[in-house]
Short mmCIF file of N, CA and C in Angstrom, two decimals:
data_model
loop_
_atom_site.label_atom_id
_atom_site.label_comp_id
_atom_site.label_asym_id
_atom_site.label_seq_id
_atom_site.Cartn_x
_atom_site.Cartn_y
_atom_site.Cartn_z
N MET A 1 83.17 8.94 7.21
CA MET A 1 83.06 8.42 8.55
C MET A 1 83.49 9.47 9.57
N LEU A 2 84.56 10.18 9.26
CA LEU A 2 85.06 11.21 10.17
C LEU A 2 84.04 12.34 10.32
N GLY A 3 83.36 12.67 9.23
CA GLY A 3 82.35 13.74 9.26
C GLY A 3 81.17 13.37 10.14
N VAL A 4 80.74 12.12 10.10
CA VAL A 4 79.62 11.65 10.92
C VAL A 4 80.01 11.69 12.39
N GLY A 5 81.22 11.24 12.69
CA GLY A 5 81.71 11.27 14.08
C GLY A 5 81.82 12.69 14.61
N THR A 6 82.30 13.61 13.78
CA THR A 6 82.43 15.01 14.19
C THR A 6 81.05 15.62 14.43
N ALA A 7 80.10 15.34 13.55
CA ALA A 7 78.74 15.86 13.72
C ALA A 7 78.11 15.31 14.99
N TRP A 8 78.33 14.03 15.28
CA TRP A 8 77.77 13.41 16.48
C TRP A 8 78.37 14.01 17.75
N ILE A 9 79.69 14.21 17.77
CA ILE A 9 80.36 14.79 18.94
C ILE A 9 79.92 16.23 19.14
N THR A 10 79.77 16.97 18.04
CA THR A 10 79.31 18.36 18.14
C THR A 10 77.90 18.42 18.71
N GLN A 11 77.02 17.56 18.23
CA GLN A 11 75.65 17.52 18.73
C GLN A 11 75.63 17.12 20.20
N LEU A 12 76.47 16.16 20.59
CA LEU A 12 76.56 15.73 21.99
C LEU A 12 77.04 16.89 22.87
N PHE A 13 78.04 17.63 22.40
CA PHE A 13 78.55 18.78 23.15
C PHE A 13 77.46 19.84 23.33
N ILE A 14 76.74 20.17 22.27
CA ILE A 14 75.70 21.19 22.33
C ILE A 14 74.58 20.75 23.26
N SER A 15 74.17 19.50 23.17
CA SER A 15 73.11 18.99 24.03
C SER A 15 73.52 19.01 25.50
N THR A 16 74.76 18.62 25.79
CA THR A 16 75.27 18.64 27.16
C THR A 16 75.34 20.07 27.69
N TRP A 17 75.80 21.00 26.85
CA TRP A 17 75.90 22.40 27.26
C TRP A 17 74.51 22.96 27.56
N GLN A 18 73.51 22.65 26.72
CA GLN A 18 72.16 23.15 26.95
C GLN A 18 71.57 22.61 28.25
N THR A 19 71.82 21.34 28.54
CA THR A 19 71.34 20.75 29.80
C THR A 19 72.00 21.43 30.98
N TRP A 20 73.31 21.65 30.91
CA TRP A 20 74.04 22.31 31.99
C TRP A 20 73.53 23.74 32.16
N LYS A 21 73.35 24.47 31.05
CA LYS A 21 72.91 25.88 31.11
C LYS A 21 71.51 25.97 31.72
N HIS A 22 70.62 25.07 31.34
CA HIS A 22 69.26 25.06 31.88
C HIS A 22 69.30 24.82 33.39
N ALA A 23 70.05 23.82 33.83
CA ALA A 23 70.14 23.50 35.26
C ALA A 23 70.78 24.64 36.05
N MET A 24 71.82 25.25 35.51
CA MET A 24 72.51 26.34 36.21
C MET A 24 71.62 27.57 36.31
N ASP A 25 70.92 27.93 35.23
CA ASP A 25 70.02 29.09 35.27
C ASP A 25 68.86 28.85 36.24
N GLU A 26 68.34 27.63 36.27
CA GLU A 26 67.27 27.30 37.21
C GLU A 26 67.76 27.43 38.65
N LEU A 27 68.96 26.94 38.91
CA LEU A 27 69.54 27.04 40.25
C LEU A 27 69.74 28.50 40.67
N ILE A 28 70.28 29.31 39.78
CA ILE A 28 70.54 30.72 40.11
C ILE A 28 69.23 31.48 40.31
N LEU A 29 68.24 31.26 39.44
CA LEU A 29 66.95 31.93 39.58
C LEU A 29 66.27 31.52 40.88
N GLN A 30 66.28 30.24 41.19
CA GLN A 30 65.65 29.76 42.41
C GLN A 30 66.35 30.32 43.65
N ARG A 31 67.68 30.36 43.64
CA ARG A 31 68.43 30.90 44.77
C ARG A 31 68.11 32.38 44.98
N ASN A 32 68.10 33.15 43.88
CA ASN A 32 67.82 34.59 43.99
C ASN A 32 66.40 34.85 44.51
N LEU A 33 65.42 34.11 44.00
CA LEU A 33 64.05 34.30 44.46
C LEU A 33 63.88 33.88 45.92
N ARG A 34 64.51 32.79 46.32
CA ARG A 34 64.41 32.34 47.71
C ARG A 34 65.07 33.34 48.67
N ASN A 35 66.22 33.89 48.27
CA ASN A 35 66.87 34.90 49.11
C ASN A 35 66.01 36.15 49.23
N ALA A 36 65.41 36.59 48.12
CA ALA A 36 64.53 37.76 48.14
C ALA A 36 63.31 37.50 49.02
N MET A 37 62.71 36.32 48.88
CA MET A 37 61.53 35.97 49.68
C MET A 37 61.89 35.94 51.17
N SER A 38 63.02 35.37 51.50
CA SER A 38 63.46 35.31 52.90
C SER A 38 63.65 36.72 53.48
N PHE A 39 64.29 37.59 52.71
CA PHE A 39 64.52 38.97 53.16
C PHE A 39 63.21 39.70 53.38
N MET A 40 62.28 39.56 52.42
CA MET A 40 61.00 40.25 52.53
C MET A 40 60.17 39.73 53.70
N THR A 41 60.10 38.42 53.88
CA THR A 41 59.27 37.88 54.95
C THR A 41 59.82 38.23 56.33
N ARG A 42 61.15 38.28 56.46
CA ARG A 42 61.72 38.71 57.75
C ARG A 42 61.34 40.14 58.08
N ALA A 43 61.35 41.01 57.07
CA ALA A 43 60.98 42.41 57.31
C ALA A 43 59.48 42.55 57.56
N ILE A 44 58.66 41.84 56.77
CA ILE A 44 57.20 41.96 56.90
C ILE A 44 56.73 41.41 58.24
N ARG A 45 57.44 40.44 58.78
CA ARG A 45 57.07 39.88 60.08
C ARG A 45 57.08 40.95 61.18
N GLU A 46 57.86 42.00 61.00
CA GLU A 46 58.01 43.06 62.02
C GLU A 46 57.09 44.26 61.77
N VAL A 47 56.10 44.12 60.89
CA VAL A 47 55.21 45.23 60.50
C VAL A 47 54.42 45.75 61.69
N SER A 48 54.24 47.07 61.73
CA SER A 48 53.22 47.69 62.58
C SER A 48 51.98 47.75 61.71
N THR A 49 50.96 46.96 62.03
CA THR A 49 49.85 46.72 61.10
C THR A 49 49.15 47.96 60.60
N GLY A 50 49.02 48.99 61.39
CA GLY A 50 48.33 50.20 60.93
C GLY A 50 49.10 50.96 59.87
N SER A 51 50.35 50.59 59.60
CA SER A 51 51.17 51.35 58.66
C SER A 51 51.28 50.71 57.28
N VAL A 52 50.65 49.59 57.06
CA VAL A 52 50.81 48.85 55.80
C VAL A 52 50.02 49.50 54.67
N VAL A 53 50.70 49.72 53.53
CA VAL A 53 50.06 50.21 52.30
C VAL A 53 50.47 49.27 51.17
N ILE A 54 49.49 48.59 50.59
CA ILE A 54 49.72 47.73 49.43
C ILE A 54 49.11 48.44 48.24
N ASP A 55 49.92 48.68 47.19
CA ASP A 55 49.39 49.40 46.04
C ASP A 55 49.95 48.85 44.73
N SER A 56 49.49 49.45 43.65
CA SER A 56 49.87 49.05 42.30
C SER A 56 50.46 50.25 41.58
N PRO A 57 51.79 50.37 41.53
CA PRO A 57 52.39 51.49 40.82
C PRO A 57 52.03 51.45 39.33
N ALA A 58 52.01 52.61 38.71
CA ALA A 58 51.66 52.70 37.28
C ALA A 58 52.60 51.85 36.44
N GLY A 59 52.04 51.05 35.55
CA GLY A 59 52.83 50.24 34.65
C GLY A 59 53.38 48.96 35.25
N GLN A 60 53.03 48.66 36.48
CA GLN A 60 53.52 47.45 37.15
C GLN A 60 52.34 46.53 37.45
N PRO A 61 52.60 45.25 37.76
CA PRO A 61 51.50 44.35 38.10
C PRO A 61 50.72 44.83 39.32
N GLN A 62 49.46 44.39 39.43
CA GLN A 62 48.63 44.78 40.57
C GLN A 62 49.24 44.27 41.87
N PHE A 63 49.13 45.10 42.89
CA PHE A 63 49.56 44.77 44.25
C PHE A 63 51.03 44.36 44.31
N SER A 64 51.87 45.02 43.51
CA SER A 64 53.29 44.66 43.44
C SER A 64 54.17 45.55 44.31
N SER A 65 53.57 46.33 45.19
CA SER A 65 54.33 47.22 46.05
C SER A 65 53.72 47.22 47.46
N ILE A 66 54.59 47.19 48.45
CA ILE A 66 54.14 47.28 49.85
C ILE A 66 55.07 48.22 50.58
N SER A 67 54.49 49.06 51.40
CA SER A 67 55.31 49.94 52.26
C SER A 67 54.73 49.87 53.67
N PHE A 68 55.60 50.01 54.65
CA PHE A 68 55.18 49.91 56.04
C PHE A 68 56.27 50.41 56.96
N THR A 69 55.90 50.57 58.21
CA THR A 69 56.84 50.90 59.27
C THR A 69 56.93 49.69 60.18
N ASP A 70 58.14 49.35 60.61
CA ASP A 70 58.27 48.19 61.50
C ASP A 70 58.18 48.63 62.96
N GLY A 71 58.28 47.67 63.86
CA GLY A 71 58.13 47.95 65.28
C GLY A 71 59.22 48.83 65.86
N ARG A 72 60.34 48.97 65.17
CA ARG A 72 61.45 49.81 65.65
C ARG A 72 61.41 51.21 65.05
N GLY A 73 60.39 51.51 64.24
CA GLY A 73 60.27 52.84 63.66
C GLY A 73 60.97 52.99 62.32
N ASN A 74 61.57 51.93 61.78
CA ASN A 74 62.18 51.97 60.46
C ASN A 74 61.10 51.80 59.40
N TRP A 75 61.25 52.46 58.25
CA TRP A 75 60.27 52.31 57.19
C TRP A 75 60.84 51.43 56.08
N TRP A 76 59.96 50.71 55.43
CA TRP A 76 60.32 49.77 54.38
C TRP A 76 59.41 49.98 53.18
N TRP A 77 59.95 49.70 51.99
CA TRP A 77 59.18 49.75 50.76
C TRP A 77 59.74 48.68 49.83
N PHE A 78 58.94 47.67 49.53
CA PHE A 78 59.31 46.65 48.56
C PHE A 78 58.52 46.92 47.30
N LYS A 79 59.22 46.96 46.16
CA LYS A 79 58.54 47.31 44.91
C LYS A 79 59.18 46.57 43.74
N GLN A 80 58.36 46.27 42.75
CA GLN A 80 58.84 45.71 41.51
C GLN A 80 58.92 46.83 40.50
N THR A 81 60.08 46.96 39.86
CA THR A 81 60.27 47.94 38.81
C THR A 81 60.79 47.19 37.60
N GLY A 82 59.99 47.13 36.55
CA GLY A 82 60.36 46.33 35.39
C GLY A 82 60.40 44.87 35.79
N ARG A 83 61.55 44.23 35.58
CA ARG A 83 61.70 42.82 35.97
C ARG A 83 62.64 42.67 37.14
N SER A 84 62.79 43.73 37.94
CA SER A 84 63.64 43.69 39.13
C SER A 84 62.83 43.98 40.38
N LEU A 85 63.27 43.42 41.49
CA LEU A 85 62.61 43.63 42.78
C LEU A 85 63.55 44.41 43.68
N TYR A 86 63.06 45.50 44.25
CA TYR A 86 63.88 46.38 45.08
C TYR A 86 63.32 46.48 46.49
N ALA A 87 64.23 46.70 47.43
CA ALA A 87 63.87 47.01 48.81
C ALA A 87 64.46 48.37 49.13
N VAL A 88 63.61 49.29 49.56
CA VAL A 88 64.07 50.61 50.01
C VAL A 88 63.72 50.66 51.49
N HIS A 89 64.71 50.93 52.32
CA HIS A 89 64.46 50.96 53.76
C HIS A 89 65.33 52.01 54.42
N GLY A 90 64.88 52.46 55.58
CA GLY A 90 65.64 53.46 56.29
C GLY A 90 64.94 53.91 57.55
N SER A 91 65.54 54.89 58.16
CA SER A 91 64.93 55.52 59.34
C SER A 91 65.17 57.01 59.22
N GLY A 92 64.14 57.78 59.55
CA GLY A 92 64.25 59.23 59.39
C GLY A 92 64.41 59.60 57.93
N THR A 93 65.47 60.36 57.61
CA THR A 93 65.69 60.79 56.23
C THR A 93 66.74 59.95 55.52
N LYS A 94 67.41 59.04 56.22
CA LYS A 94 68.42 58.18 55.59
C LYS A 94 67.75 56.94 55.02
N SER A 95 68.13 56.60 53.79
CA SER A 95 67.53 55.41 53.17
C SER A 95 68.58 54.64 52.39
N THR A 96 68.29 53.37 52.18
CA THR A 96 69.14 52.47 51.41
C THR A 96 68.25 51.73 50.41
N THR A 97 68.74 51.59 49.17
CA THR A 97 68.02 50.84 48.15
C THR A 97 68.85 49.61 47.79
N ASP A 98 68.22 48.44 47.86
CA ASP A 98 68.89 47.19 47.50
C ASP A 98 68.09 46.49 46.42
N MET A 99 68.78 45.96 45.40
CA MET A 99 68.10 45.12 44.43
C MET A 99 68.10 43.70 44.98
N LEU A 100 66.90 43.15 45.20
CA LEU A 100 66.78 41.82 45.79
C LEU A 100 66.86 40.72 44.76
N ALA A 101 66.27 40.92 43.58
CA ALA A 101 66.26 39.87 42.56
C ALA A 101 66.01 40.48 41.18
N SER A 102 66.53 39.82 40.18
CA SER A 102 66.24 40.19 38.79
C SER A 102 65.45 39.04 38.15
N ASN A 103 65.00 39.24 36.93
CA ASN A 103 64.18 38.26 36.21
C ASN A 103 62.89 37.94 36.95
N VAL A 104 62.33 38.95 37.63
CA VAL A 104 61.07 38.78 38.35
C VAL A 104 59.93 39.12 37.39
N GLU A 105 59.07 38.17 37.18
CA GLU A 105 57.93 38.36 36.29
C GLU A 105 56.78 39.04 37.03
N MET A 106 56.55 38.64 38.28
CA MET A 106 55.44 39.21 39.04
C MET A 106 55.73 39.11 40.53
N THR A 107 55.33 40.15 41.25
CA THR A 107 55.39 40.19 42.71
C THR A 107 53.99 40.53 43.19
N SER A 108 53.57 39.92 44.28
CA SER A 108 52.25 40.27 44.81
C SER A 108 52.26 40.25 46.33
N PHE A 109 51.56 41.21 46.89
CA PHE A 109 51.36 41.31 48.34
C PHE A 109 49.86 41.43 48.56
N LEU A 110 49.29 40.52 49.34
CA LEU A 110 47.85 40.49 49.54
C LEU A 110 47.50 40.15 50.98
N TYR A 111 46.36 40.67 51.42
CA TYR A 111 45.77 40.18 52.67
C TYR A 111 44.89 38.99 52.29
N PRO A 112 45.11 37.80 52.86
CA PRO A 112 44.23 36.68 52.54
C PRO A 112 42.81 36.90 53.04
N SER A 113 42.67 37.69 54.10
CA SER A 113 41.36 38.01 54.63
C SER A 113 41.44 39.39 55.28
N PHE A 114 40.53 40.27 54.92
CA PHE A 114 40.55 41.61 55.52
C PHE A 114 40.09 41.59 56.97
N GLN A 115 39.54 40.48 57.41
CA GLN A 115 39.13 40.35 58.80
C GLN A 115 40.31 40.05 59.71
N ASN A 116 41.42 39.59 59.12
CA ASN A 116 42.61 39.27 59.90
C ASN A 116 43.80 39.97 59.26
N VAL A 117 44.14 41.17 59.72
CA VAL A 117 45.22 41.94 59.13
C VAL A 117 46.59 41.53 59.66
N SER A 118 46.64 40.47 60.45
CA SER A 118 47.94 40.00 60.94
C SER A 118 48.55 38.97 59.98
N LEU A 119 47.90 38.72 58.85
CA LEU A 119 48.43 37.81 57.83
C LEU A 119 48.61 38.56 56.52
N ILE A 120 49.75 38.36 55.88
CA ILE A 120 50.02 38.94 54.56
C ILE A 120 50.60 37.85 53.68
N ASP A 121 50.02 37.65 52.50
CA ASP A 121 50.55 36.69 51.53
C ASP A 121 51.54 37.41 50.62
N VAL A 122 52.69 36.78 50.43
CA VAL A 122 53.73 37.31 49.55
C VAL A 122 53.95 36.30 48.43
N GLY A 123 53.93 36.77 47.20
CA GLY A 123 54.15 35.88 46.05
C GLY A 123 55.21 36.43 45.12
N LEU A 124 56.04 35.55 44.60
CA LEU A 124 57.08 35.91 43.64
C LEU A 124 57.04 34.92 42.49
N CYS A 125 57.18 35.40 41.29
CA CYS A 125 57.27 34.53 40.13
C CYS A 125 58.42 35.03 39.27
N GLY A 126 59.36 34.14 38.98
CA GLY A 126 60.51 34.49 38.16
C GLY A 126 60.50 33.71 36.87
N ARG A 127 61.05 34.31 35.82
CA ARG A 127 61.09 33.65 34.51
C ARG A 127 62.37 34.03 33.81
N ILE A 128 63.02 33.03 33.21
CA ILE A 128 64.23 33.29 32.44
C ILE A 128 64.31 32.29 31.29
N LEU A 129 64.83 32.72 30.16
CA LEU A 129 65.05 31.85 29.01
C LEU A 129 66.52 31.43 29.06
N PRO A 130 66.82 30.14 29.26
CA PRO A 130 68.20 29.73 29.50
C PRO A 130 69.13 29.93 28.31
N TYR A 131 68.66 29.73 27.11
CA TYR A 131 69.48 29.95 25.93
C TYR A 131 68.55 30.30 24.78
N ALA A 132 69.11 30.80 23.69
CA ALA A 132 68.32 31.42 22.62
C ALA A 132 67.24 30.52 22.04
N ARG A 133 67.52 29.27 21.81
CA ARG A 133 66.53 28.39 21.17
C ARG A 133 65.93 27.40 22.16
N ALA A 134 65.84 27.79 23.40
CA ALA A 134 65.25 26.91 24.41
C ALA A 134 63.78 26.66 24.08
N PRO A 135 63.29 25.43 24.28
CA PRO A 135 61.90 25.15 23.96
C PRO A 135 60.90 25.87 24.88
N ALA A 136 61.31 26.16 26.11
CA ALA A 136 60.41 26.83 27.05
C ALA A 136 61.25 27.57 28.10
N PRO A 137 60.70 28.65 28.65
CA PRO A 137 61.44 29.36 29.70
C PRO A 137 61.39 28.59 31.02
N ILE A 138 62.30 28.93 31.90
CA ILE A 138 62.28 28.40 33.26
C ILE A 138 61.39 29.32 34.07
N ILE A 139 60.39 28.76 34.74
CA ILE A 139 59.46 29.54 35.55
C ILE A 139 59.48 28.98 36.96
N ILE A 140 59.70 29.85 37.93
CA ILE A 140 59.69 29.45 39.34
C ILE A 140 58.75 30.37 40.08
N GLN A 141 57.87 29.79 40.86
CA GLN A 141 56.89 30.56 41.63
C GLN A 141 57.03 30.21 43.10
N LEU A 142 57.10 31.24 43.94
CA LEU A 142 57.18 31.06 45.39
C LEU A 142 56.05 31.85 46.03
N SER A 143 55.48 31.31 47.09
CA SER A 143 54.49 32.07 47.86
C SER A 143 54.64 31.70 49.32
N GLU A 144 54.36 32.66 50.16
CA GLU A 144 54.48 32.44 51.59
C GLU A 144 53.47 33.31 52.32
N ARG A 145 52.88 32.76 53.35
CA ARG A 145 51.96 33.51 54.20
C ARG A 145 52.74 33.92 55.44
N VAL A 146 52.76 35.24 55.70
CA VAL A 146 53.54 35.78 56.81
C VAL A 146 52.60 36.22 57.92
N ARG A 147 52.89 35.80 59.12
CA ARG A 147 52.14 36.23 60.29
C ARG A 147 52.90 37.40 60.92
N VAL A 148 52.21 38.52 61.07
CA VAL A 148 52.80 39.73 61.63
C VAL A 148 52.94 39.57 63.13
N ARG A 149 54.11 39.92 63.65
CA ARG A 149 54.35 39.77 65.08
C ARG A 149 53.83 40.92 65.93
N ASN A 150 53.61 42.08 65.29
CA ASN A 150 53.21 43.29 66.03
C ASN A 150 51.81 43.76 65.63
N PRO A 151 50.78 42.94 65.78
CA PRO A 151 49.46 43.39 65.32
C PRO A 151 48.87 44.49 66.19
#
């Protein structure tokens, strides 16, 4: 009888821990992606439209890099390297590199229409496996259409 009770309590503990771990990892992934999206959209809103370059670095997903100059003359470069998202920004020869998010599966920057270059679509997809034997990974996808203020 004691063995059955111990096995039941152990299983209950493991199940509760897995539920907590899944919820906590989902919360952290969602928070990181939302913060990264907010940072990128604030910067992209200030784009000088003639300076935008969207490209696909070697070994990375298509259209996963954007570089531009903003209305104040500062330059920006958002890029995915591996499963991390970075922002490189500066003015003149001084630059700063910030890691915006980890566990990024895909980043995309697109013009929804080439006839209207004042709109840029930004997409982020994050994926994480909460624990070793999880039945499925946690996947969060965010997308936002940004209207450029300085066309």
